[in-house]
Amino acid sequence: MKIAKFLCAATLCCAMATTSFAGEPNPMVSKSIATIEDQLGSLPDITGQERIGVLVITLSNPYWVTMKERYGEWAKEMGISVEVMAAPTEKDLKSQLNTLEAMVAKKYDGIIVTPMDPFNLIPGIVKADEKGIPVVCSGPEVSRDGLKQAGAVMDGWITATFKDQGRLCAEDMGKKLPSGSEVAIIEGIPGAGQSKARREGASEGFEKTGLKLVAVEAGNWDRNRAYDITTNLVKAHPKLKGIYCANDVMALAAVDALEVAGIKDVTVYGTDFIPEAAEAIKSGRLAGSTTFSQAAWTRGALVYTLKLIKKDEDLPEKLSVPITLVNGENIGQFQGWK
């Protein structure tokens, strides 16, 4: 029965991937979708009346804009209604909570949330529970202790090992730089789930490869702040040879700052593999980035939520999406990556 269920799911996912991707899907994307299917199973019966609300962090970041596009592609393919909403900025915790509470009032059949920090959305999740609306946490976790204290329940989780995003970049940097080289980290917002995990992963990767971490600065996911931090880092640490940034927006800003300063021997890595980062890797301006298939992630989140709506009891507690490193050596394999 398990084998038959998986074969049916894999057939469905390949058909959906082909039609959604406007051509032959990237084999690595198809593999990532199959990994999700193996954990989750096939698409449930759909009436076409299902309404799902998705709360991301902010649409001022191109990463989240692309996530919105992926949700839209799958919604069209599945024949369901999906509305993606967000806060104005990556630091507006109160606005994100207000948006979630407004979404609960709109009575979606299910809601997918990506929290800015472990606690800011808990009051909204309590309200969703009261309305009987299933909620799936997508990305960094809402605090389990916080949920318990509030008497709230998270119905499902989809995530990736964000620590690996920093670790893989740091280890790849370690292959390119001599042992003992000075390196730095520009993290996002201190305390935010992705930022903390990526910083810790990079720190461990640098230690493992013998690189010397001389500075950790908070870039708050902001391009201008990361630019200024990089400008100051190379002045304070003239022997600096590498920088890991917790997202590509900051990494590209770091590259810009180094180019303006005329510094060519500092290696920069980012995370998220946004289109601008892909072009920078191709041209050699950016050394690498880490990513996961947004197509696999968003499909998994939607199918998980649909199964909760249909009260499917055969569900894993958590879905896990694999992380991939992109660098100058393998960038050619990412044509059509989604």
XYZ file of N, CA and C in Angstrom, residues 121-328:
624
model
N 3.547 35.811 16.317
C 2.273 35.400 15.722
C 1.389 34.573 16.653
N 1.861 34.268 17.849
C 1.112 33.367 18.731
C -0.300 33.865 19.032
N -0.520 35.153 19.327
C -1.908 35.588 19.572
C -2.830 35.348 18.374
N -2.316 35.502 17.165
C -3.117 35.246 15.977
C -3.416 33.767 15.794
N -2.456 32.907 16.162
C -2.664 31.464 16.072
C -3.732 31.023 17.064
N -3.743 31.649 18.252
C -4.795 31.375 19.235
C -6.165 31.667 18.619
N -6.297 32.802 17.931
C -7.575 33.172 17.311
C -7.970 32.208 16.200
N -6.964 31.737 15.423
C -7.251 30.750 14.384
C -7.759 29.450 14.999
N -7.134 29.036 16.095
C -7.582 27.832 16.796
C -9.032 27.967 17.247
N -9.368 29.135 17.767
C -10.729 29.370 18.251
C -11.756 29.269 17.125
N -11.315 29.624 15.904
C -12.202 29.559 14.729
C -12.159 28.198 14.045
N -11.304 27.311 14.541
C -11.180 25.997 13.933
C -10.454 25.996 12.606
N -9.590 27.000 12.387
C -8.833 27.095 11.137
C -7.455 26.449 11.331
N -7.117 25.398 10.594
C -5.797 24.784 10.748
C -4.691 25.729 10.287
N -3.594 25.740 11.025
C -2.447 26.609 10.731
C -1.201 25.750 10.552
N -0.457 26.023 9.491
C 0.812 25.343 9.227
C 1.936 26.365 9.345
N 2.964 26.033 10.108
C 4.140 26.893 10.232
C 5.115 26.542 9.115
N 5.451 27.536 8.303
C 6.333 27.330 7.156
C 7.614 28.111 7.358
N 8.710 27.403 7.620
C 9.985 28.099 7.812
C 10.458 28.007 9.236
N 11.004 29.106 9.775
C 11.470 29.091 11.172
C 10.295 28.848 12.101
N 10.540 28.140 13.178
C 9.444 27.672 14.020
C 8.865 28.753 14.922
N 7.551 28.726 15.056
C 6.896 29.408 16.161
C 7.270 28.641 17.425
N 7.541 29.359 18.516
C 7.981 28.720 19.756
C 6.966 27.690 20.251
N 7.417 26.480 20.400
C 6.536 25.434 20.922
C 6.159 25.712 22.365
N 7.120 26.201 23.166
C 6.819 26.549 24.561
C 5.823 27.703 24.613
N 6.025 28.691 23.724
C 5.103 29.817 23.684
C 3.698 29.392 23.315
N 3.583 28.474 22.345
C 2.277 27.954 21.953
C 1.610 27.234 23.128
N 2.400 26.430 23.815
C 1.860 25.668 24.945
C 1.359 26.595 26.040
N 2.149 27.621 26.349
C 1.755 28.561 27.393
C 0.488 29.326 27.020
N 0.312 29.575 25.719
C -0.870 30.314 25.256
C -2.073 29.396 25.039
N -1.864 28.107 25.189
C -2.940 27.163 24.941
C -3.263 27.008 23.471
N -2.273 27.269 22.627
C -2.469 27.205 21.177
C -1.890 25.916 20.606
N -2.365 25.560 19.432
C -1.898 24.348 18.753
C -1.448 24.702 17.343
N -0.253 24.271 16.959
C 0.197 24.374 15.570
C -0.122 23.053 14.896
N -0.865 23.106 13.799
C -1.364 21.875 13.199
C -0.340 21.161 12.335
N 0.675 21.875 11.860
C 1.691 21.235 11.035
C 2.900 22.125 10.850
N 3.979 21.514 10.378
C 5.248 22.236 10.232
C 5.910 21.826 8.923
N 6.438 22.787 8.186
C 7.299 22.499 7.038
C 8.525 23.388 7.174
N 9.694 22.793 7.098
C 10.900 23.561 7.377
C 12.096 22.954 6.643
N 13.221 23.614 6.787
C 14.496 23.110 6.271
C 15.524 23.303 7.376
N 16.659 22.657 7.233
C 17.716 22.828 8.224
C 18.475 24.102 7.875
N 17.965 25.237 8.378
C 18.552 26.530 8.039
C 20.019 26.616 8.467
N 20.375 25.843 9.480
C 21.774 25.808 9.910
C 22.680 25.342 8.777
N 22.179 24.408 7.972
C 22.967 23.899 6.851
C 23.236 24.976 5.803
N 22.354 25.979 5.711
C 22.566 27.040 4.733
C 23.844 27.808 5.040
N 24.060 28.110 6.305
C 25.305 28.777 6.680
C 26.494 27.835 6.660
N 26.283 26.605 7.128
C 27.379 25.644 7.208
C 27.949 25.303 5.837
N 27.069 25.042 4.869
C 27.537 24.671 3.532
C 28.337 25.794 2.882
N 27.890 27.044 3.073
C 28.639 28.179 2.529
C 30.010 28.293 3.188
N 30.038 28.157 4.515
C 31.303 28.285 5.243
C 32.279 27.184 4.851
N 31.771 25.980 4.704
C 32.651 24.869 4.330
C 33.174 25.040 2.912
N 32.337 25.543 2.006
C 32.795 25.774 0.637
C 33.826 26.898 0.607
N 33.608 27.925 1.432
C 34.589 28.999 1.522
C 35.915 28.459 2.047
N 35.829 27.508 2.987
C 37.036 26.915 3.549
C 37.865 26.152 2.532
N 37.225 25.675 1.459
C 37.954 24.982 0.397
C 38.715 25.960 -0.492
N 38.288 27.228 -0.477
C 38.868 28.222 -1.374
C 39.917 29.104 -0.700
N 39.875 29.177 0.640
C 40.774 30.068 1.370
C 41.790 29.268 2.179
N 42.990 29.801 2.370
C 43.989 29.129 3.204
C 43.526 29.035 4.654
N 43.930 27.996 5.328
C 43.604 27.841 6.743
C 44.103 29.056 7.529
N 43.299 29.510 8.468
C 43.668 30.673 9.277
C 43.214 31.996 8.702
N 42.636 31.986 7.499
C 42.157 33.231 6.887
C 41.062 33.858 7.750
N 41.048 35.183 7.803
C 40.048 35.894 8.596
C 38.738 36.026 7.811
N 37.638 35.723 8.500
C 36.325 35.787 7.870
C 35.334 36.464 8.817
N 34.188 36.865 8.269
C 33.155 37.536 9.060
C 31.777 37.038 8.643
N 30.809 37.284 9.507
C 29.412 36.933 9.235
C 28.561 38.196 9.352
N 27.706 38.422 8.370
C 26.671 39.442 8.486
C 25.351 38.700 8.605
N 24.799 38.670 9.811
C 23.552 37.959 10.033
C 22.366 38.873 9.751
N 21.154 38.321 9.884
C 19.953 39.112 9.662
C 19.561 39.843 10.930
N 18.326 39.651 11.367
C 17.870 40.236 12.624
C 18.236 39.282 13.746
N 19.033 39.723 14.723
C 19.412 38.826 15.819
C 18.181 38.238 16.512
N 18.193 36.932 16.707
C 17.073 36.272 17.357
C 16.070 35.678 16.389
N 16.020 36.189 15.151
C 15.127 35.604 14.148
C 15.606 34.194 13.816
N 14.661 33.285 13.604
C 15.007 31.875 13.461
C 16.021 31.586 12.381
N 15.763 32.093 11.148
C 16.690 31.817 10.054
C 18.054 32.435 10.326
N 18.049 33.665 10.847
C 19.297 34.375 11.087
C 20.171 33.635 12.097
N 19.571 33.260 13.206
C 20.326 32.559 14.252
C 20.892 31.247 13.736
N 20.053 30.467 13.039
C 20.499 29.164 12.548
C 21.612 29.306 11.516
N 21.460 30.244 10.580
C 22.483 30.427 9.551
C 23.788 30.916 10.161
N 23.704 31.817 11.133
C 24.913 32.292 11.813
C 25.620 31.150 12.522
N 24.863 30.332 13.245
C 25.467 29.209 13.976
C 26.081 28.202 13.012
N 25.378 27.928 11.918
C 25.918 26.985 10.939
C 27.201 27.485 10.308
N 27.238 28.767 9.965
C 28.451 29.345 9.383
C 29.595 29.322 10.382
N 29.309 29.649 11.622
C 30.352 29.638 12.660
C 30.960 28.251 12.793
N 30.104 27.235 12.807
C 30.598 25.861 12.922
C 31.394 25.465 11.687
N 30.931 25.889 10.516
C 31.645 25.571 9.283
C 33.017 26.218 9.230
N 33.106 27.461 9.675
C 34.407 28.148 9.700
C 35.369 27.454 10.659
N 34.857 27.064 11.823
C 35.709 26.375 12.800
C 36.195 25.039 12.248
N 35.291 24.318 11.588
C 35.630 23.007 11.036
C 36.708 23.107 9.971
N 36.683 24.165 9.166
C 37.627 24.291 8.057
C 38.868 25.110 8.402
N 38.966 25.552 9.669
C 40.172 26.246 10.107
C 40.230 27.717 9.751
N 39.079 28.324 9.439
C 39.050 29.755 9.177
C 38.817 30.508 10.482
N 39.302 31.736 10.543
C 39.252 32.516 11.785
C 38.126 33.544 11.718
N 37.099 33.331 12.517
C 35.958 34.257 12.552
C 36.323 35.464 13.416
N 36.380 36.638 12.794
C 36.821 37.835 13.513
C 35.690 38.816 13.814
N 34.525 38.631 13.194
C 33.430 39.570 13.441
C 32.090 38.959 13.042
N 31.058 39.266 13.831
C 29.673 38.938 13.507
C 28.866 40.215 13.668
N 28.250 40.664 12.593
C 27.497 41.916 12.608
C 26.045 41.664 12.187
N 25.133 42.437 12.756
C 23.708 42.313 12.432
C 23.348 43.224 11.268
N 23.028 42.635 10.126
C 22.656 43.424 8.956
C 21.161 43.675 8.853
N 20.372 42.975 9.709
C 18.921 43.161 9.765
C 18.229 42.935 8.421
N 18.848 42.101 7.565
C 18.327 41.777 6.236
C 18.319 42.982 5.297
N 18.998 44.047 5.656
C 18.899 45.317 4.937
C 20.115 45.556 4.039
N 19.869 45.908 2.780
C 20.936 46.119 1.807
C 21.853 47.273 2.210
N 21.297 48.404 2.592
C 22.116 49.566 2.931
C 22.963 49.315 4.172
N 22.349 48.661 5.154
C 23.105 48.377 6.380
C 24.261 47.403 6.093
N 24.001 46.390 5.278
C 25.062 45.431 4.949
C 26.189 46.110 4.175
N 25.845 47.046 3.312
C 26.859 47.802 2.570
C 27.762 48.556 3.541
N 27.162 49.254 4.497
C 27.945 50.026 5.470
C 28.776 49.110 6.359
N 28.194 47.990 6.775
C 28.939 47.040 7.613
C 30.173 46.542 6.872
N 30.014 46.182 5.607
C 31.153 45.680 4.823
C 32.242 46.741 4.685
N 31.823 47.967 4.408
C 32.785 49.071 4.296
C 33.605 49.204 5.570
N 32.949 49.081 6.713
C 33.640 49.209 7.998
C 34.454 47.961 8.335
N 33.954 46.786 7.924
C 34.671 45.540 8.223
C 36.061 45.516 7.578
N 36.140 45.920 6.318
C 37.435 45.841 5.633
C 38.414 46.888 6.166
N 37.882 47.943 6.772
C 38.764 48.930 7.408
C 39.268 48.416 8.751
N 38.360 47.785 9.518
C 38.720 47.276 10.840
C 39.554 46.004 10.754
N 39.378 45.245 9.674
C 40.088 43.970 9.521
C 40.713 43.920 8.127
N 41.835 44.570 7.938
C 42.454 44.657 6.598
C 42.885 43.305 6.029
N 42.976 42.269 6.881
C 43.339 40.932 6.406
C 42.112 40.068 6.111
N 40.936 40.656 6.153
C 39.705 39.902 5.932
C 39.702 39.273 4.533
N 39.309 38.004 4.475
C 39.315 37.285 3.197
C 37.967 36.689 2.815
N 36.998 36.707 3.731
C 35.711 36.111 3.398
C 34.581 36.667 4.239
N 33.377 36.730 3.639
C 32.177 37.173 4.348
C 31.033 36.237 3.990
N 30.347 35.735 5.008
C 29.102 35.016 4.780
C 27.953 35.921 5.216
N 26.976 36.107 4.329
C 25.790 36.911 4.633
C 24.571 35.995 4.699
N 23.695 36.268 5.657
C 22.559 35.384 5.912
C 21.446 35.506 4.884
N 21.539 36.460 3.953
C 20.681 36.413 2.767
C 21.399 37.069 1.593
N 20.866 36.877 0.398
C 21.539 37.363 -0.806
C 21.468 38.876 -0.957
N 20.398 39.483 -0.444
C 20.292 40.942 -0.518
C 21.501 41.578 0.158
N 21.858 41.076 1.339
C 23.018 41.617 2.058
C 24.322 41.207 1.376
N 24.372 39.989 0.847
C 25.590 39.534 0.175
C 25.900 40.386 -1.052
N 24.881 40.708 -1.821
C 25.087 41.550 -3.005
C 25.515 42.960 -2.611
N 24.993 43.444 -1.490
C 25.428 44.750 -0.981
C 26.896 44.699 -0.568
N 27.293 43.578 0.049
C 28.691 43.413 0.439
C 29.601 43.417 -0.785
N 29.167 42.727 -1.836
C 29.938 42.712 -3.081
C 30.077 44.131 -3.636
N 28.982 44.879 -3.634
C 29.015 46.266 -4.117
C 30.004 47.106 -3.316
N 29.976 46.955 -2.003
C 30.866 47.742 -1.136
C 32.330 47.409 -1.402
N 32.605 46.121 -1.607
C 33.985 45.715 -1.889
C 34.453 46.266 -3.231
N 33.570 46.253 -4.215
C 33.941 46.768 -5.533
C 34.191 48.272 -5.490
N 33.375 48.989 -4.754
C 33.590 50.436 -4.611
C 34.914 50.722 -3.912
N 35.263 49.874 -2.948
C 36.519 50.052 -2.212
C 37.724 49.548 -3.002
N 37.483 48.908 -4.146
C 38.589 48.403 -4.960
C 39.230 47.144 -4.396
N 38.491 46.412 -3.574
C 39.013 45.191 -2.939
C 38.532 43.975 -3.716
N 39.472 43.163 -4.194
C 39.127 42.041 -5.064
C 39.382 40.673 -4.442
N 39.976 40.634 -3.256
C 40.381 39.345 -2.693
C 39.556 38.928 -1.473
N 38.312 39.402 -1.375
C 37.408 38.972 -0.309
C 36.274 38.163 -0.943
N 36.125 36.934 -0.509
C 35.129 36.009 -1.041
C 33.814 36.177 -0.287
N 32.708 36.305 -1.025
C 31.400 36.548 -0.397
C 30.405 35.452 -0.791
N 29.685 34.951 0.209
C 28.604 33.992 0.007
C 27.312 34.555 0.590
N 26.189 34.141 0.006
C 24.885 34.535 0.523
C 23.980 33.332 0.693
N 22.708 33.604 0.857
C 21.703 32.544 1.001
C 20.396 33.018 0.394
N 19.723 32.143 -0.306
C 18.389 32.275 -0.906
C 18.417 32.068 -2.410
N 19.556 32.335 -3.075
C 19.685 32.135 -4.527
C 18.604 32.894 -5.279
N 18.462 34.189 -4.973
C 17.534 35.029 -5.726
C 18.108 35.256 -7.128
N 17.305 35.657 -8.103
C 17.789 35.812 -9.474
C 19.023 36.703 -9.608
N 19.071 37.798 -8.867
C 20.231 38.688 -8.925
C 21.492 37.979 -8.438
N 21.330 37.119 -7.440
C 22.473 36.352 -6.932
C 22.936 35.333 -7.973
N 22.002 34.721 -8.678
C 22.368 33.760 -9.719
C 23.236 34.420 -10.782
N 22.850 35.620 -11.196
C 23.648 36.339 -12.189
C 25.014 36.706 -11.639
N 25.074 37.070 -10.357
C 26.351 37.434 -9.735
C 27.278 36.233 -9.608
N 26.702 35.055 -9.373
C 27.524 33.839 -9.309
C 28.059 33.504 -10.698
N 27.208 33.626 -11.703
C 27.639 33.351 -13.078
C 28.790 34.258 -13.495
N 28.735 35.516 -13.077
C 29.772 36.478 -13.472
C 30.992 36.445 -12.563
N 30.920 35.670 -11.471
C 32.058 35.559 -10.568
C 32.106 36.635 -9.488
N 31.097 37.498 -9.436
C 31.071 38.550 -8.408
C 30.734 37.972 -7.036
N 29.855 36.977 -7.009
C 29.446 36.311 -5.767
C 29.926 34.865 -5.840
N 30.531 34.386 -4.732
C 31.116 33.039 -4.764
C 30.067 31.943 -4.702
N 28.958 32.191 -3.994
C 27.963 31.134 -3.882
C 26.785 31.543 -3.033
N 25.813 30.637 -2.980
C 24.611 30.848 -2.180
C 24.039 29.467 -1.858
N 23.155 29.418 -0.878
C 22.468 28.168 -0.582
C 20.976 28.372 -0.777
N 20.289 27.292 -1.120
C 18.882 27.419 -1.475
C 18.166 26.099 -1.260
N 16.868 26.141 -1.412
C 16.044 24.955 -1.529
C 15.055 25.230 -2.652
N 14.394 24.207 -3.132
C 13.416 24.398 -4.199
C 12.157 25.048 -3.625
N 11.891 26.278 -4.050
C 10.673 26.949 -3.608
C 9.435 26.254 -4.172
N 9.572 25.649 -5.342
C 8.452 24.901 -5.915
C 8.093 23.718 -5.025
N 9.119 22.997 -4.547
C 8.874 21.859 -3.662
C 8.288 22.332 -2.337
N 8.863 23.406 -1.808
C 8.423 23.915 -0.503
C 6.956 24.337 -0.563
N 6.611 25.185 -1.536
C 5.259 25.724 -1.584
C 4.230 24.642 -1.891
N 4.594 23.702 -2.760
C 3.661 22.612 -3.026
C 3.443 21.794 -1.764
N 4.529 21.498 -1.047
C 4.399 20.737 0.188
C 3.512 21.442 1.207
N 3.713 22.759 1.347
C 2.908 23.519 2.307
C 1.431 23.492 1.931
N 1.137 23.633 0.644
C -0.260 23.645 0.208
C -0.914 22.271 0.361
N -0.215 21.215 -0.039
C -0.794 19.872 0.076
C -0.999 19.516 1.542
N -0.013 19.855 2.372
C -0.139 19.598 3.819
C -1.393 20.295 4.354
N -1.572 21.569 4.004
C -2.716 22.335 4.497
C -4.027 21.764 3.973
N -4.045 21.385 2.693
C -5.254 20.777 2.128
C -5.612 19.483 2.856
N -4.607 18.702 3.205
C -4.879 17.456 3.921
C -5.418 17.728 5.314
N -4.926 18.787 5.945
C -5.473 19.165 7.248
C -6.924 19.616 7.113
N -7.198 20.382 6.060
C -8.568 20.836 5.807
C -9.502 19.636 5.615
N -8.995 18.610 4.922
C -9.796 17.404 4.663
C -9.756 16.422 5.833
N -9.066 16.835 6.917
C -8.971 16.016 8.138
C -8.288 14.671 7.885
N -7.277 14.698 7.041
C -6.458 13.512 6.784
C -5.600 13.250 8.026
N -5.709 12.070 8.572
C -4.977 11.750 9.804
C -3.605 11.140 9.528
N -3.363 10.739 8.291
C -2.098 10.087 7.947
C -1.081 11.132 7.504
N -0.646 11.969 8.455
C 0.264 13.066 8.151
C 1.478 13.028 9.081
N 2.664 13.333 8.554
C 3.827 13.465 9.435
C 3.694 14.733 10.269
N 4.366 14.788 11.395
C 4.334 16.015 12.211
C 5.019 17.165 11.475
N 6.094 16.832 10.737
C 6.888 17.876 10.094
C 7.366 17.411 8.730
N 7.344 18.318 7.733
C 7.952 18.079 6.428
C 9.316 18.741 6.399
N 10.285 18.105 5.772
C 11.629 18.658 5.685
C 12.046 18.800 4.227
N 12.558 19.996 3.868
C 12.976 20.289 2.497
C 14.501 20.298 2.418
N 15.109 19.607 1.452
C 16.578 19.551 1.370
C 17.203 20.872 0.938
N 18.397 21.143 1.467
C 19.177 22.346 1.166
C 20.213 22.031 0.096
N 20.485 22.999 -0.790
C 21.440 22.821 -1.882
C 22.408 23.995 -1.930
N 23.683 23.715 -2.170
C 24.710 24.744 -2.348
C 24.859 25.057 -3.832
N 24.906 26.347 -4.151
C 25.164 26.797 -5.523
C 26.469 27.582 -5.523
N 27.384 27.245 -6.436
C 28.627 28.018 -6.556
C 29.030 28.090 -8.030
N 30.178 28.635 -8.276
C 30.626 28.814 -9.656
C 30.832 27.516 -10.397
